[in-house]
Amino acid sequence: HMTGNQSLFSSLTFSDTLPSVTLADGFQIKVWGIGQTHPLPQLSLNSVLFVLGYPFNLISISKLTRTLDLSVLFVNNFILV
């Protein structure tokens, strides 16, 4: 999970030792911190990467289904979790 929106974090730890992330275009971007977010009241995400200025909020579907024992279904314009 990764976001550039610091206001989404309920807790955030900054570190200079976090590795960079390689994006789909091959560009590497620095990770500034790691923390916890709550995209929904009943959903807490841990180990979310904070990438300063990153314009998207990414959630790993495979990580969600493995760690939280959830099912995800994509139907037309909806995502059911």
mmCIF file of N, CA, C and O in Angstrom:
data_model
loop_
_atom_site.group_PDB
_atom_site.id
_atom_site.type_symbol
_atom_site.label_atom_id
_atom_site.label_comp_id
_atom_site.label_asym_id
_atom_site.label_seq_id
_atom_site.Cartn_x
_atom_site.Cartn_y
_atom_site.Cartn_z
ATOM 1 N N HIS A 1 0.848 -1.157 0.000
ATOM 2 C CA HIS A 1 0.000 0.000 0.000
ATOM 3 C C HIS A 1 0.905 1.233 0.000
ATOM 4 O O HIS A 1 1.941 1.253 0.643
ATOM 5 N N MET A 2 0.464 2.285 -0.706
ATOM 6 C CA MET A 2 1.316 3.459 -0.867
ATOM 7 C C MET A 2 0.453 4.694 -1.126
ATOM 8 O O MET A 2 -0.549 4.608 -1.843
ATOM 9 N N THR A 3 0.839 5.817 -0.546
ATOM 10 C CA THR A 3 0.131 7.074 -0.752
ATOM 11 C C THR A 3 1.091 8.245 -0.603
ATOM 12 O O THR A 3 2.129 8.127 0.061
ATOM 13 N N GLY A 4 0.723 9.368 -1.189
ATOM 14 C CA GLY A 4 1.466 10.606 -1.007
ATOM 15 C C GLY A 4 0.711 11.578 -0.133
ATOM 16 O O GLY A 4 1.144 12.709 0.077
ATOM 17 N N ASN A 5 -0.426 11.150 0.402
ATOM 18 C CA ASN A 5 -1.291 12.007 1.211
ATOM 19 C C ASN A 5 -1.038 11.751 2.692
ATOM 20 O O ASN A 5 -1.577 10.802 3.274
ATOM 21 N N GLN A 6 -0.256 12.607 3.315
ATOM 22 C CA GLN A 6 0.125 12.406 4.714
ATOM 23 C C GLN A 6 -1.075 12.463 5.652
ATOM 24 O O GLN A 6 -1.074 11.825 6.710
ATOM 25 N N SER A 7 -2.128 13.169 5.272
ATOM 26 C CA SER A 7 -3.293 13.307 6.152
ATOM 27 C C SER A 7 -4.078 12.006 6.304
ATOM 28 O O SER A 7 -4.912 11.890 7.200
ATOM 29 N N LEU A 8 -3.820 10.998 5.474
ATOM 30 C CA LEU A 8 -4.518 9.712 5.578
ATOM 31 C C LEU A 8 -3.988 8.835 6.713
ATOM 32 O O LEU A 8 -4.632 7.875 7.109
ATOM 33 N N PHE A 9 -2.832 9.166 7.252
ATOM 34 C CA PHE A 9 -2.186 8.320 8.260
ATOM 35 C C PHE A 9 -2.711 8.609 9.664
ATOM 36 O O PHE A 9 -2.817 9.753 10.077
ATOM 37 N N SER A 10 -3.017 7.538 10.394
ATOM 38 C CA SER A 10 -3.329 7.676 11.814
ATOM 39 C C SER A 10 -2.049 7.611 12.628
ATOM 40 O O SER A 10 -1.970 8.143 13.730
ATOM 41 N N SER A 11 -1.033 6.942 12.092
ATOM 42 C CA SER A 11 0.310 6.953 12.671
ATOM 43 C C SER A 11 1.307 6.854 11.516
ATOM 44 O O SER A 11 1.053 6.179 10.521
ATOM 45 N N LEU A 12 2.433 7.554 11.650
ATOM 46 C CA LEU A 12 3.426 7.600 10.574
ATOM 47 C C LEU A 12 4.798 7.779 11.194
ATOM 48 O O LEU A 12 5.010 8.657 12.028
ATOM 49 N N THR A 13 5.739 6.925 10.778
ATOM 50 C CA THR A 13 7.117 7.003 11.237
ATOM 51 C C THR A 13 8.001 7.331 10.049
ATOM 52 O O THR A 13 7.977 6.611 9.043
ATOM 53 N N PHE A 14 8.759 8.417 10.162
ATOM 54 C CA PHE A 14 9.680 8.803 9.099
ATOM 55 C C PHE A 14 11.013 8.102 9.310
ATOM 56 O O PHE A 14 11.438 7.877 10.440
ATOM 57 N N SER A 15 11.669 7.747 8.180
ATOM 58 C CA SER A 15 12.951 7.062 8.270
ATOM 59 C C SER A 15 13.761 7.303 6.995
ATOM 60 O O SER A 15 13.215 7.296 5.896
ATOM 61 N N ASP A 16 15.069 7.497 7.168
ATOM 62 C CA ASP A 16 15.974 7.636 6.023
ATOM 63 C C ASP A 16 16.448 6.284 5.515
ATOM 64 O O ASP A 16 17.127 6.212 4.501
ATOM 65 N N THR A 17 16.119 5.201 6.209
ATOM 66 C CA THR A 17 16.638 3.883 5.851
ATOM 67 C C THR A 17 15.658 3.046 5.030
ATOM 68 O O THR A 17 15.962 1.911 4.694
ATOM 69 N N LEU A 18 14.482 3.588 4.719
ATOM 70 C CA LEU A 18 13.511 2.823 3.924
ATOM 71 C C LEU A 18 13.975 2.753 2.470
ATOM 72 O O LEU A 18 14.514 3.732 1.940
ATOM 73 N N PRO A 19 13.770 1.613 1.820
ATOM 74 C CA PRO A 19 14.210 1.482 0.424
ATOM 75 C C PRO A 19 13.328 2.296 -0.521
ATOM 76 O O PRO A 19 12.199 2.655 -0.190
ATOM 77 N N SER A 20 13.841 2.584 -1.697
ATOM 78 C CA SER A 20 13.058 3.239 -2.743
ATOM 79 C C SER A 20 12.079 2.242 -3.335
ATOM 80 O O SER A 20 12.248 1.029 -3.209
ATOM 81 N N VAL A 21 11.061 2.764 -4.004
ATOM 82 C CA VAL A 21 10.069 1.934 -4.689
ATOM 83 C C VAL A 21 10.237 2.155 -6.186
ATOM 84 O O VAL A 21 10.399 3.291 -6.645
ATOM 85 N N THR A 22 10.221 1.074 -6.960
ATOM 86 C CA THR A 22 10.303 1.178 -8.411
ATOM 87 C C THR A 22 8.899 1.169 -8.984
ATOM 88 O O THR A 22 8.127 0.236 -8.754
ATOM 89 N N LEU A 23 8.564 2.221 -9.737
ATOM 90 C CA LEU A 23 7.243 2.356 -10.341
ATOM 91 C C LEU A 23 7.172 1.568 -11.642
ATOM 92 O O LEU A 23 8.184 1.073 -12.137
ATOM 93 N N ALA A 24 5.983 1.454 -12.208
ATOM 94 C CA ALA A 24 5.765 0.663 -13.429
ATOM 95 C C ALA A 24 6.611 1.157 -14.593
ATOM 96 O O ALA A 24 7.011 0.369 -15.453
ATOM 97 N N ASP A 25 6.926 2.453 -14.640
ATOM 98 C CA ASP A 25 7.735 3.000 -15.733
ATOM 99 C C ASP A 25 9.232 2.863 -15.488
ATOM 100 O O ASP A 25 10.051 3.351 -16.261
ATOM 101 N N GLY A 26 9.612 2.201 -14.388
ATOM 102 C CA GLY A 26 11.018 1.984 -14.059
ATOM 103 C C GLY A 26 11.627 3.079 -13.199
ATOM 104 O O GLY A 26 12.744 2.943 -12.715
ATOM 105 N N PHE A 27 10.913 4.183 -13.006
ATOM 106 C CA PHE A 27 11.393 5.288 -12.186
ATOM 107 C C PHE A 27 11.392 4.883 -10.717
ATOM 108 O O PHE A 27 10.439 4.264 -10.247
ATOM 109 N N GLN A 28 12.460 5.204 -10.006
ATOM 110 C CA GLN A 28 12.522 4.915 -8.573
ATOM 111 C C GLN A 28 12.170 6.164 -7.786
ATOM 112 O O GLN A 28 12.600 7.265 -8.121
ATOM 113 N N ILE A 29 11.378 5.976 -6.740
ATOM 114 C CA ILE A 29 10.909 7.093 -5.920
ATOM 115 C C ILE A 29 11.205 6.779 -4.453
ATOM 116 O O ILE A 29 11.090 5.629 -4.019
ATOM 117 N N LYS A 30 11.618 7.820 -3.717
ATOM 118 C CA LYS A 30 12.005 7.657 -2.316
ATOM 119 C C LYS A 30 10.780 7.472 -1.419
ATOM 120 O O LYS A 30 9.783 8.163 -1.548
ATOM 121 N N VAL A 31 10.884 6.537 -0.505
ATOM 122 C CA VAL A 31 9.874 6.329 0.531
ATOM 123 C C VAL A 31 10.324 7.128 1.758
ATOM 124 O O VAL A 31 11.430 6.948 2.249
ATOM 125 N N TRP A 32 9.472 8.017 2.226
ATOM 126 C CA TRP A 32 9.805 8.899 3.343
ATOM 127 C C TRP A 32 9.378 8.337 4.689
ATOM 128 O O TRP A 32 9.930 8.693 5.726
ATOM 129 N N GLY A 33 8.351 7.478 4.681
ATOM 130 C CA GLY A 33 7.868 6.962 5.950
ATOM 131 C C GLY A 33 6.969 5.755 5.757
ATOM 132 O O GLY A 33 6.644 5.364 4.638
ATOM 133 N N ILE A 34 6.577 5.174 6.883
ATOM 134 C CA ILE A 34 5.711 4.006 6.875
ATOM 135 C C ILE A 34 4.754 4.134 8.065
ATOM 136 O O ILE A 34 5.139 4.626 9.122
ATOM 137 N N GLY A 35 3.487 3.724 7.847
ATOM 138 C CA GLY A 35 2.533 3.884 8.935
ATOM 139 C C GLY A 35 1.234 3.152 8.712
ATOM 140 O O GLY A 35 1.145 2.234 7.899
ATOM 141 N N GLN A 36 0.225 3.616 9.424
ATOM 142 C CA GLN A 36 -1.092 2.969 9.429
ATOM 143 C C GLN A 36 -2.145 3.952 8.914
ATOM 144 O O GLN A 36 -2.120 5.137 9.260
ATOM 145 N N THR A 37 -3.060 3.449 8.088
ATOM 146 C CA THR A 37 -4.182 4.240 7.595
ATOM 147 C C THR A 37 -5.485 3.500 7.868
ATOM 148 O O THR A 37 -5.487 2.298 8.127
ATOM 149 N N HIS A 38 -6.592 4.226 7.783
ATOM 150 C CA HIS A 38 -7.926 3.655 7.963
ATOM 151 C C HIS A 38 -8.816 4.152 6.822
ATOM 152 O O HIS A 38 -9.581 5.099 6.998
ATOM 153 N N PRO A 39 -8.719 3.526 5.637
ATOM 154 C CA PRO A 39 -9.523 3.992 4.501
ATOM 155 C C PRO A 39 -11.027 3.855 4.734
ATOM 156 O O PRO A 39 -11.812 4.590 4.163
ATOM 157 N N LEU A 40 -11.406 2.913 5.568
ATOM 158 C CA LEU A 40 -12.795 2.732 5.996
ATOM 159 C C LEU A 40 -12.785 2.541 7.503
ATOM 160 O O LEU A 40 -11.801 2.028 8.050
ATOM 161 N N PRO A 41 -13.846 2.916 8.200
ATOM 162 C CA PRO A 41 -13.842 2.768 9.668
ATOM 163 C C PRO A 41 -13.518 1.347 10.139
ATOM 164 O O PRO A 41 -12.838 1.158 11.138
ATOM 165 N N GLN A 42 -13.952 0.349 9.402
ATOM 166 C CA GLN A 42 -13.729 -1.042 9.809
ATOM 167 C C GLN A 42 -12.490 -1.669 9.160
ATOM 168 O O GLN A 42 -12.235 -2.839 9.346
ATOM 169 N N LEU A 43 -11.709 -0.858 8.408
ATOM 170 C CA LEU A 43 -10.544 -1.385 7.702
ATOM 171 C C LEU A 43 -9.299 -0.597 8.077
ATOM 172 O O LEU A 43 -9.187 0.591 7.794
ATOM 173 N N SER A 44 -8.356 -1.276 8.713
ATOM 174 C CA SER A 44 -7.085 -0.675 9.092
ATOM 175 C C SER A 44 -5.991 -1.290 8.233
ATOM 176 O O SER A 44 -5.912 -2.512 8.100
ATOM 177 N N LEU A 45 -5.157 -0.453 7.636
ATOM 178 C CA LEU A 45 -4.047 -0.937 6.815
ATOM 179 C C LEU A 45 -2.731 -0.581 7.491
ATOM 180 O O LEU A 45 -2.489 0.580 7.824
ATOM 181 N N ASN A 46 -1.877 -1.573 7.685
ATOM 182 C CA ASN A 46 -0.565 -1.379 8.281
ATOM 183 C C ASN A 46 0.508 -1.396 7.200
ATOM 184 O O ASN A 46 0.287 -1.887 6.092
ATOM 185 N N SER A 47 1.666 -0.898 7.527
ATOM 186 C CA SER A 47 2.823 -0.885 6.629
ATOM 187 C C SER A 47 2.533 -0.155 5.318
ATOM 188 O O SER A 47 2.975 -0.572 4.255
ATOM 189 N N VAL A 48 1.780 0.933 5.409
ATOM 190 C CA VAL A 48 1.495 1.765 4.242
ATOM 191 C C VAL A 48 2.687 2.697 4.045
ATOM 192 O O VAL A 48 3.151 3.346 4.988
ATOM 193 N N LEU A 49 3.194 2.769 2.816
ATOM 194 C CA LEU A 49 4.351 3.597 2.506
ATOM 195 C C LEU A 49 3.918 5.027 2.208
ATOM 196 O O LEU A 49 2.945 5.249 1.489
ATOM 197 N N PHE A 50 4.646 5.988 2.764
ATOM 198 C CA PHE A 50 4.410 7.398 2.472
ATOM 199 C C PHE A 50 5.467 7.873 1.487
ATOM 200 O O PHE A 50 6.659 7.851 1.770
ATOM 201 N N VAL A 51 5.007 8.271 0.293
ATOM 202 C CA VAL A 51 5.885 8.748 -0.771
ATOM 203 C C VAL A 51 5.497 10.197 -1.049
ATOM 204 O O VAL A 51 4.440 10.459 -1.636
ATOM 205 N N LEU A 52 6.304 11.117 -0.583
ATOM 206 C CA LEU A 52 6.018 12.539 -0.671
ATOM 207 C C LEU A 52 5.690 12.961 -2.101
ATOM 208 O O LEU A 52 6.450 12.677 -3.027
ATOM 209 N N GLY A 53 4.530 13.579 -2.284
ATOM 210 C CA GLY A 53 4.132 14.082 -3.596
ATOM 211 C C GLY A 53 3.548 13.049 -4.536
ATOM 212 O O GLY A 53 3.177 13.382 -5.660
ATOM 213 N N TYR A 54 3.444 11.797 -4.110
ATOM 214 C CA TYR A 54 2.882 10.764 -4.984
ATOM 215 C C TYR A 54 1.388 11.036 -5.163
ATOM 216 O O TYR A 54 0.658 11.175 -4.187
ATOM 217 N N PRO A 55 0.897 11.128 -6.407
ATOM 218 C CA PRO A 55 -0.479 11.593 -6.645
ATOM 219 C C PRO A 55 -1.575 10.533 -6.519
ATOM 220 O O PRO A 55 -2.735 10.832 -6.751
ATOM 221 N N PHE A 56 -1.211 9.304 -6.161
ATOM 222 C CA PHE A 56 -2.192 8.226 -6.111
ATOM 223 C C PHE A 56 -2.204 7.557 -4.745
ATOM 224 O O PHE A 56 -1.233 7.627 -4.005
ATOM 225 N N ASN A 57 -3.310 6.867 -4.453
ATOM 226 C CA ASN A 57 -3.410 6.001 -3.281
ATOM 227 C C ASN A 57 -3.526 4.581 -3.802
ATOM 228 O O ASN A 57 -4.511 4.242 -4.456
ATOM 229 N N LEU A 58 -2.522 3.764 -3.565
ATOM 230 C CA LEU A 58 -2.510 2.397 -4.067
ATOM 231 C C LEU A 58 -2.737 1.404 -2.939
ATOM 232 O O LEU A 58 -2.140 1.515 -1.869
ATOM 233 N N ILE A 59 -3.601 0.431 -3.207
ATOM 234 C CA ILE A 59 -3.843 -0.666 -2.273
ATOM 235 C C ILE A 59 -3.550 -1.968 -3.006
ATOM 236 O O ILE A 59 -4.031 -2.178 -4.122
ATOM 237 N N SER A 60 -2.778 -2.824 -2.391
ATOM 238 C CA SER A 60 -2.469 -4.125 -2.963
ATOM 239 C C SER A 60 -3.622 -5.086 -2.693
ATOM 240 O O SER A 60 -3.880 -5.456 -1.542
ATOM 241 N N ILE A 61 -4.311 -5.476 -3.745
ATOM 242 C CA ILE A 61 -5.446 -6.395 -3.595
ATOM 243 C C ILE A 61 -4.969 -7.748 -3.070
ATOM 244 O O ILE A 61 -5.593 -8.327 -2.181
ATOM 245 N N SER A 62 -3.848 -8.250 -3.571
ATOM 246 C CA SER A 62 -3.361 -9.553 -3.110
ATOM 247 C C SER A 62 -2.974 -9.501 -1.627
ATOM 248 O O SER A 62 -3.214 -10.447 -0.883
ATOM 249 N N LYS A 63 -2.410 -8.371 -1.180
ATOM 250 C CA LYS A 63 -2.066 -8.241 0.242
ATOM 251 C C LYS A 63 -3.326 -8.180 1.107
ATOM 252 O O LYS A 63 -3.388 -8.779 2.173
ATOM 253 N N LEU A 64 -4.353 -7.475 0.629
ATOM 254 C CA LEU A 64 -5.619 -7.425 1.360
ATOM 255 C C LEU A 64 -6.231 -8.808 1.522
ATOM 256 O O LEU A 64 -6.660 -9.189 2.605
ATOM 257 N N THR A 65 -6.291 -9.552 0.439
ATOM 258 C CA THR A 65 -6.944 -10.859 0.492
ATOM 259 C C THR A 65 -6.151 -11.856 1.334
ATOM 260 O O THR A 65 -6.737 -12.696 1.996
ATOM 261 N N ARG A 66 -4.821 -11.747 1.332
ATOM 262 C CA ARG A 66 -3.992 -12.661 2.124
ATOM 263 C C ARG A 66 -4.015 -12.319 3.610
ATOM 264 O O ARG A 66 -4.196 -13.197 4.455
ATOM 265 N N THR A 67 -3.807 -11.053 3.945
ATOM 266 C CA THR A 67 -3.627 -10.697 5.353
ATOM 267 C C THR A 67 -4.936 -10.498 6.109
ATOM 268 O O THR A 67 -4.976 -10.707 7.314
ATOM 269 N N LEU A 68 -5.992 -10.094 5.430
ATOM 270 C CA LEU A 68 -7.253 -9.826 6.117
ATOM 271 C C LEU A 68 -8.330 -10.860 5.813
ATOM 272 O O LEU A 68 -9.461 -10.718 6.240
ATOM 273 N N ASP A 69 -7.982 -11.892 5.047
ATOM 274 C CA ASP A 69 -8.915 -12.960 4.687
ATOM 275 C C ASP A 69 -10.188 -12.382 4.058
ATOM 276 O O ASP A 69 -11.303 -12.678 4.487
ATOM 277 N N LEU A 70 -9.996 -11.529 3.062
ATOM 278 C CA LEU A 70 -11.103 -10.898 2.354
ATOM 279 C C LEU A 70 -11.209 -11.450 0.938
ATOM 280 O O LEU A 70 -10.256 -11.976 0.398
ATOM 281 N N SER A 71 -12.370 -11.278 0.346
ATOM 282 C CA SER A 71 -12.570 -11.555 -1.078
ATOM 283 C C SER A 71 -12.862 -10.234 -1.763
ATOM 284 O O SER A 71 -13.514 -9.352 -1.195
ATOM 285 N N VAL A 72 -12.378 -10.087 -2.985
ATOM 286 C CA VAL A 72 -12.596 -8.868 -3.752
ATOM 287 C C VAL A 72 -13.186 -9.251 -5.101
ATOM 288 O O VAL A 72 -12.690 -10.149 -5.770
ATOM 289 N N LEU A 73 -14.253 -8.558 -5.472
ATOM 290 C CA LEU A 73 -14.942 -8.831 -6.733
ATOM 291 C C LEU A 73 -15.083 -7.526 -7.503
ATOM 292 O O LEU A 73 -15.596 -6.535 -6.968
ATOM 293 N N PHE A 74 -14.605 -7.506 -8.751
ATOM 294 C CA PHE A 74 -14.733 -6.344 -9.616
ATOM 295 C C PHE A 74 -15.907 -6.574 -10.550
ATOM 296 O O PHE A 74 -15.918 -7.529 -11.319
ATOM 297 N N VAL A 75 -16.917 -5.695 -10.483
ATOM 298 C CA VAL A 75 -18.117 -5.824 -11.312
ATOM 299 C C VAL A 75 -18.438 -4.451 -11.894
ATOM 300 O O VAL A 75 -18.707 -3.511 -11.149
ATOM 301 N N ASN A 76 -18.438 -4.348 -13.216
ATOM 302 C CA ASN A 76 -18.739 -3.089 -13.912
ATOM 303 C C ASN A 76 -18.037 -1.906 -13.253
ATOM 304 O O ASN A 76 -16.814 -1.831 -13.262
ATOM 305 N N ASN A 77 -18.771 -0.995 -12.656
ATOM 306 C CA ASN A 77 -18.191 0.187 -12.017
ATOM 307 C C ASN A 77 -18.089 0.060 -10.509
ATOM 308 O O ASN A 77 -17.969 1.062 -9.803
ATOM 309 N N PHE A 78 -18.106 -1.170 -9.999
ATOM 310 C CA PHE A 78 -18.085 -1.389 -8.554
ATOM 311 C C PHE A 78 -16.957 -2.339 -8.159
ATOM 312 O O PHE A 78 -16.559 -3.197 -8.936
ATOM 313 N N ILE A 79 -16.508 -2.185 -6.945
ATOM 314 C CA ILE A 79 -15.584 -3.131 -6.331
ATOM 315 C C ILE A 79 -16.238 -3.572 -5.032
ATOM 316 O O ILE A 79 -16.551 -2.750 -4.166
ATOM 317 N N LEU A 80 -16.454 -4.864 -4.891
ATOM 318 C CA LEU A 80 -17.054 -5.408 -3.678
ATOM 319 C C LEU A 80 -15.973 -6.088 -2.853
ATOM 320 O O LEU A 80 -15.220 -6.916 -3.355
ATOM 321 N N VAL A 81 -15.902 -5.717 -1.577
ATOM 322 C CA VAL A 81 -14.912 -6.322 -0.671
ATOM 323 C C VAL A 81 -15.661 -7.058 0.404
ATOM 324 O O VAL A 81 -16.578 -6.552 1.007
#
